[in-house]
Amino acid sequence: MNEKNHENCPLTQALLVIGGKWKPLIISHLQKSPKRFGQLHTLIPKLSRKVLTSQLQELTRDKLITRHSYAETPPRVEYRLTEKSKELVPIFQSMSKWGMYLIDKKIIEEREDN
Amino acid sequence: MNEKNHENCPLTQALLVIGGKWKPLIISHLQKSPKRFGQLHTLIPKLSRKVLTSQLQELTRDKLITRHSYAETPPRVEYRLTEKSKELVPIFQSMSKWGMYLIDKKIIEEREDN
DNA sequence: CGTATTTGTTACCTCAAAGTAACTACTTTT
DNA sequence: AAAAGTAGTTACTTTGAGGTAACAAATACG
């Protein structure tokens, strides 16, 4: 953040690429093994197919995932992380850990409210 | 991500709180020292005062920052990180590092394009 | 032949987030 | 009296992200 200014701030750059509402979630789901379009949709049901498509396209464009399409029928398409995005996994894990702490706190506060 | 499902996913919880477009940036700027409203606005010029206000209010509500108002004239208001959000700083630092790598790659790719 | 499956696309609509600009309140300086 | 500086708020408008629903293509199955 000490950097020049707004423009070339690395954090801003990173957020441009992974700042989407669903992208961290998608990347997290791909961390263990490649997943198909339909699997991702099942894992994140609140995410519509249209938006899932667009997020996957953007992630592919930015080279955070690769798309492997198998000429089977019915068609099968798998998405997997690239080396670039594998480095993000521990970051999202930390964030997840922090989120868990948030949930705990929330439960405590709810208790105190009663 | 292995967790139950969508609802209580810790990463989703975390993203609810820090997922805002500007929040990671604001938190990063506060990491070294408390900052005033106007300072933050100068540091992130693309962020309008109205939105800065709303983001600061949300962060305060979620107890990621505290607001200290001094009865001087002209008024002075300082925002500082709480213990809760200080744990986020290393996460954003990693993300920033990753963003720097992105920028480097971009430069290399531009060179290759020529 | 008609239906199901899978991975999308396309068109249309909606709503919340963000932008703009004007106004407030308090006090010091000119 | 008026302007300047700080930290907002309020009202109005705009933008774009996201939702819904229908359709496409290829093949297998009954």
XYZ file of N, CA, C and O in Angstrom, chain A residues 5-76:
288
model
N 0.783 4.907 -6.128
C -0.562 5.336 -5.796
C -1.588 4.438 -6.429
O -1.248 3.564 -7.214
N -2.809 4.682 -6.065
C -3.980 3.968 -6.562
C -3.709 3.084 -7.777
O -3.934 1.887 -7.736
N -3.211 3.678 -8.844
C -3.121 2.971 -10.119
C -2.416 1.632 -10.012
O -3.004 0.585 -10.244
N -1.140 1.668 -9.676
C -0.356 0.444 -9.722
C -0.277 -0.288 -8.400
O 0.648 -1.055 -8.162
N -1.231 -0.038 -7.558
C -1.258 -0.731 -6.280
C -1.517 -2.219 -6.515
O -2.508 -2.598 -7.138
N -0.609 -3.076 -6.028
C -0.735 -4.513 -6.277
C -2.023 -5.104 -5.711
O -2.602 -6.000 -6.319
N -2.438 -4.578 -4.579
C -3.671 -5.105 -3.990
C -4.860 -4.802 -4.893
O -5.728 -5.644 -5.109
N -4.873 -3.609 -5.453
C -5.938 -3.249 -6.399
C -5.921 -4.184 -7.595
O -6.965 -4.676 -8.035
N -4.723 -4.450 -8.099
C -4.583 -5.378 -9.216
C -5.146 -6.749 -8.871
O -5.888 -7.345 -9.645
N -4.772 -7.231 -7.703
C -5.252 -8.546 -7.281
C -6.769 -8.549 -7.167
O -7.435 -9.485 -7.611
N -7.313 -7.483 -6.610
C -8.758 -7.426 -6.410
C -9.506 -7.351 -7.734
O -10.633 -7.830 -7.852
N -8.863 -6.756 -8.735
C -9.477 -6.715 -10.055
C -9.726 -8.123 -10.582
O -10.699 -8.384 -11.285
N -8.823 -9.024 -10.241
C -8.865 -10.368 -10.801
C -9.670 -11.342 -9.934
O -10.388 -12.192 -10.444
N -9.547 -11.200 -8.627
C -10.248 -12.144 -7.750
C -11.321 -11.475 -6.913
O -11.908 -12.097 -6.032
N -11.594 -10.207 -7.219
C -12.515 -9.453 -6.391
C -13.979 -9.780 -6.650
O -14.841 -9.351 -5.915
N -14.245 -10.530 -7.688
C -15.633 -10.871 -7.981
C -16.314 -11.536 -6.798
O -15.667 -12.131 -5.938
N -17.605 -11.413 -6.789
C -18.412 -11.902 -5.663
C -18.223 -13.408 -5.463
O -18.270 -13.910 -4.351
N -18.004 -14.143 -6.542
C -18.007 -15.595 -6.445
C -16.645 -16.208 -6.677
O -16.442 -17.402 -6.434
N -15.695 -15.443 -7.166
C -14.437 -16.038 -7.605
C -13.650 -16.732 -6.500
O -13.158 -17.847 -6.720
N -13.524 -16.130 -5.319
C -12.803 -16.855 -4.273
C -13.457 -18.199 -3.975
O -12.770 -19.207 -3.787
N -14.778 -18.203 -3.984
C -15.515 -19.428 -3.706
C -15.231 -20.482 -4.777
O -14.986 -21.654 -4.473
N -15.260 -20.062 -6.020
C -15.006 -21.004 -7.116
C -13.598 -21.576 -7.001
O -13.396 -22.794 -7.090
N -12.639 -20.708 -6.786
C -11.251 -21.163 -6.671
C -11.099 -22.134 -5.507
O -10.431 -23.160 -5.611
N -11.742 -21.834 -4.395
C -11.663 -22.724 -3.243
C -12.217 -24.099 -3.566
O -11.666 -25.120 -3.145
N -13.300 -24.120 -4.303
C -13.901 -25.406 -4.624
C -13.032 -26.227 -5.569
O -13.116 -27.447 -5.603
N -12.221 -25.550 -6.348
C -11.364 -26.266 -7.297
C -10.051 -26.721 -6.678
O -9.269 -27.427 -7.323
N -9.822 -26.313 -5.438
C -8.489 -26.537 -4.875
C -8.111 -28.013 -4.762
O -6.970 -28.382 -4.981
N -9.072 -28.867 -4.417
C -8.753 -30.284 -4.210
C -8.679 -31.058 -5.511
O -7.796 -31.873 -5.713
N -9.643 -30.799 -6.364
C -9.688 -31.548 -7.625
C -10.458 -30.738 -8.653
O -11.250 -29.869 -8.288
N -10.210 -31.027 -9.927
C -10.964 -30.352 -10.984
C -12.448 -30.622 -10.812
O -12.832 -31.654 -10.251
N -13.254 -29.695 -11.279
C -14.700 -29.874 -11.160
C -15.370 -29.551 -12.491
O -14.859 -28.774 -13.291
N -16.498 -30.175 -12.693
C -17.292 -29.901 -13.876
C -18.211 -28.710 -13.647
O -18.466 -28.325 -12.505
N -18.692 -28.181 -14.715
C -19.620 -27.047 -14.638
C -20.783 -27.357 -13.694
O -21.071 -26.598 -12.765
N -21.401 -28.472 -13.936
C -22.563 -28.847 -13.143
C -22.244 -29.051 -11.674
O -23.032 -28.705 -10.797
N -21.064 -29.597 -11.403
C -20.662 -29.800 -10.003
C -20.530 -28.474 -9.276
O -20.979 -28.324 -8.144
N -19.907 -27.532 -9.955
C -19.759 -26.211 -9.347
C -21.124 -25.589 -9.080
O -21.355 -24.974 -8.038
N -22.019 -25.786 -10.018
C -23.357 -25.227 -9.856
C -24.071 -25.855 -8.672
O -24.810 -25.188 -7.937
N -23.848 -27.146 -8.470
C -24.448 -27.820 -7.319
C -23.818 -27.336 -6.014
O -24.499 -27.142 -5.006
N -22.494 -27.129 -6.062
C -21.776 -26.713 -4.854
C -22.149 -25.292 -4.437
O -22.135 -24.959 -3.248
N -22.460 -24.460 -5.412
C -22.814 -23.069 -5.111
C -24.163 -22.790 -5.756
O -24.251 -22.133 -6.786
N -25.226 -23.283 -5.137
C -26.539 -23.244 -5.793
C -27.057 -21.830 -6.003
O -27.850 -21.595 -6.896
N -26.604 -20.908 -5.166
C -27.102 -19.537 -5.297
C -26.536 -18.834 -6.524
O -26.986 -17.757 -6.902
N -25.542 -19.463 -7.100
C -24.887 -18.880 -8.273
C -25.587 -19.384 -9.532
O -25.605 -20.580 -9.804
N -26.189 -18.488 -10.276
C -26.918 -18.907 -11.480
C -25.950 -19.379 -12.555
O -24.776 -19.029 -12.560
N -26.471 -20.201 -13.482
C -25.612 -20.724 -14.528
C -25.012 -19.611 -15.365
O -23.866 -19.665 -15.791
N -25.821 -18.594 -15.613
C -25.325 -17.497 -16.430
C -24.117 -16.833 -15.790
O -23.095 -16.607 -16.440
N -24.245 -16.526 -14.517
C -23.144 -15.850 -13.825
C -21.967 -16.798 -13.660
O -20.813 -16.392 -13.815
N -22.257 -18.069 -13.383
C -21.171 -19.035 -13.289
C -20.384 -19.068 -14.604
O -19.148 -19.034 -14.611
N -21.098 -19.096 -15.707
C -20.441 -19.049 -17.013
C -19.533 -17.836 -17.128
O -18.357 -17.949 -17.512
N -20.056 -16.687 -16.785
C -19.264 -15.464 -16.969
C -18.056 -15.441 -16.047
O -16.954 -15.034 -16.449
N -18.235 -15.918 -14.819
C -17.108 -15.937 -13.881
C -16.022 -16.897 -14.371
O -14.836 -16.599 -14.315
N -16.452 -18.056 -14.877
C -15.488 -19.037 -15.375
C -14.750 -18.488 -16.597
O -13.536 -18.696 -16.749
N -15.470 -17.775 -17.436
C -14.824 -17.173 -18.607
C -13.772 -16.151 -18.187
O -12.668 -16.113 -18.727
N -14.145 -15.323 -17.222
C -13.193 -14.311 -16.760
C -11.969 -14.953 -16.120
O -10.834 -14.531 -16.348
N -12.224 -15.970 -15.306
C -11.110 -16.653 -14.646
C -10.200 -17.324 -15.668
O -8.977 -17.352 -15.512
N -10.810 -17.866 -16.718
C -10.022 -18.485 -17.776
C -9.199 -17.421 -18.508
O -7.999 -17.605 -18.753
N -9.845 -16.323 -18.841
C -9.166 -15.219 -19.520
C -7.963 -14.748 -18.703
O -6.884 -14.487 -19.247
N -8.136 -14.677 -17.398
C -7.058 -14.195 -16.536
C -6.082 -15.312 -16.155
O -5.216 -15.123 -15.308
N -6.289 -16.473 -16.742
C -5.387 -17.609 -16.544
C -5.295 -18.093 -15.105
O -4.236 -18.509 -14.649
N -6.400 -18.030 -14.418
C -6.441 -18.587 -13.065
C -6.994 -20.003 -13.097
O -6.783 -20.781 -12.162
N -7.711 -20.338 -14.148
C -8.191 -21.706 -14.329
C -8.014 -22.084 -15.804
O -7.844 -21.211 -16.661
N -8.047 -23.380 -16.047
C -8.053 -23.840 -17.436
C -9.307 -24.671 -17.655
O -9.847 -25.265 -16.716
N -9.735 -24.677 -18.890
C -10.983 -25.340 -19.256
C -10.646 -26.532 -20.137
O -9.939 -26.392 -21.130
N -11.107 -27.711 -19.733
C -10.851 -28.917 -20.509
C -12.179 -29.504 -20.928
O -12.963 -29.945 -20.091
N -12.383 -29.505 -22.222
C -13.662 -29.961 -22.747
C -13.480 -31.322 -23.417
O -12.609 -31.502 -24.263
N -14.275 -32.289 -23.023
C -14.193 -33.635 -23.570
C -15.349 -33.859 -24.527
O -16.502 -33.589 -24.200
N -15.013 -34.354 -25.714
C -16.033 -34.513 -26.743
C -16.855 -35.761 -26.502
O -16.933 -36.650 -27.334
N -17.459 -35.825 -25.364
C -18.328 -36.943 -25.040
C -19.772 -36.489 -25.195
O -20.039 -35.350 -25.539
N -20.640 -37.425 -24.964
C -22.019 -37.008 -24.968
C -22.757 -37.778 -23.884
O -22.726 -39.002 -23.886
N -23.345 -37.001 -22.997
C -23.405 -35.542 -22.938
C -22.030 -34.939 -22.693
O -21.167 -35.608 -22.114
N -21.831 -33.730 -23.141
C -20.517 -33.102 -23.033
C -20.020 -33.018 -21.592
O -20.806 -32.944 -20.656
N -18.703 -33.067 -21.465
C -18.107 -32.935 -20.144
C -17.059 -31.838 -20.218
O -16.244 -31.817 -21.147
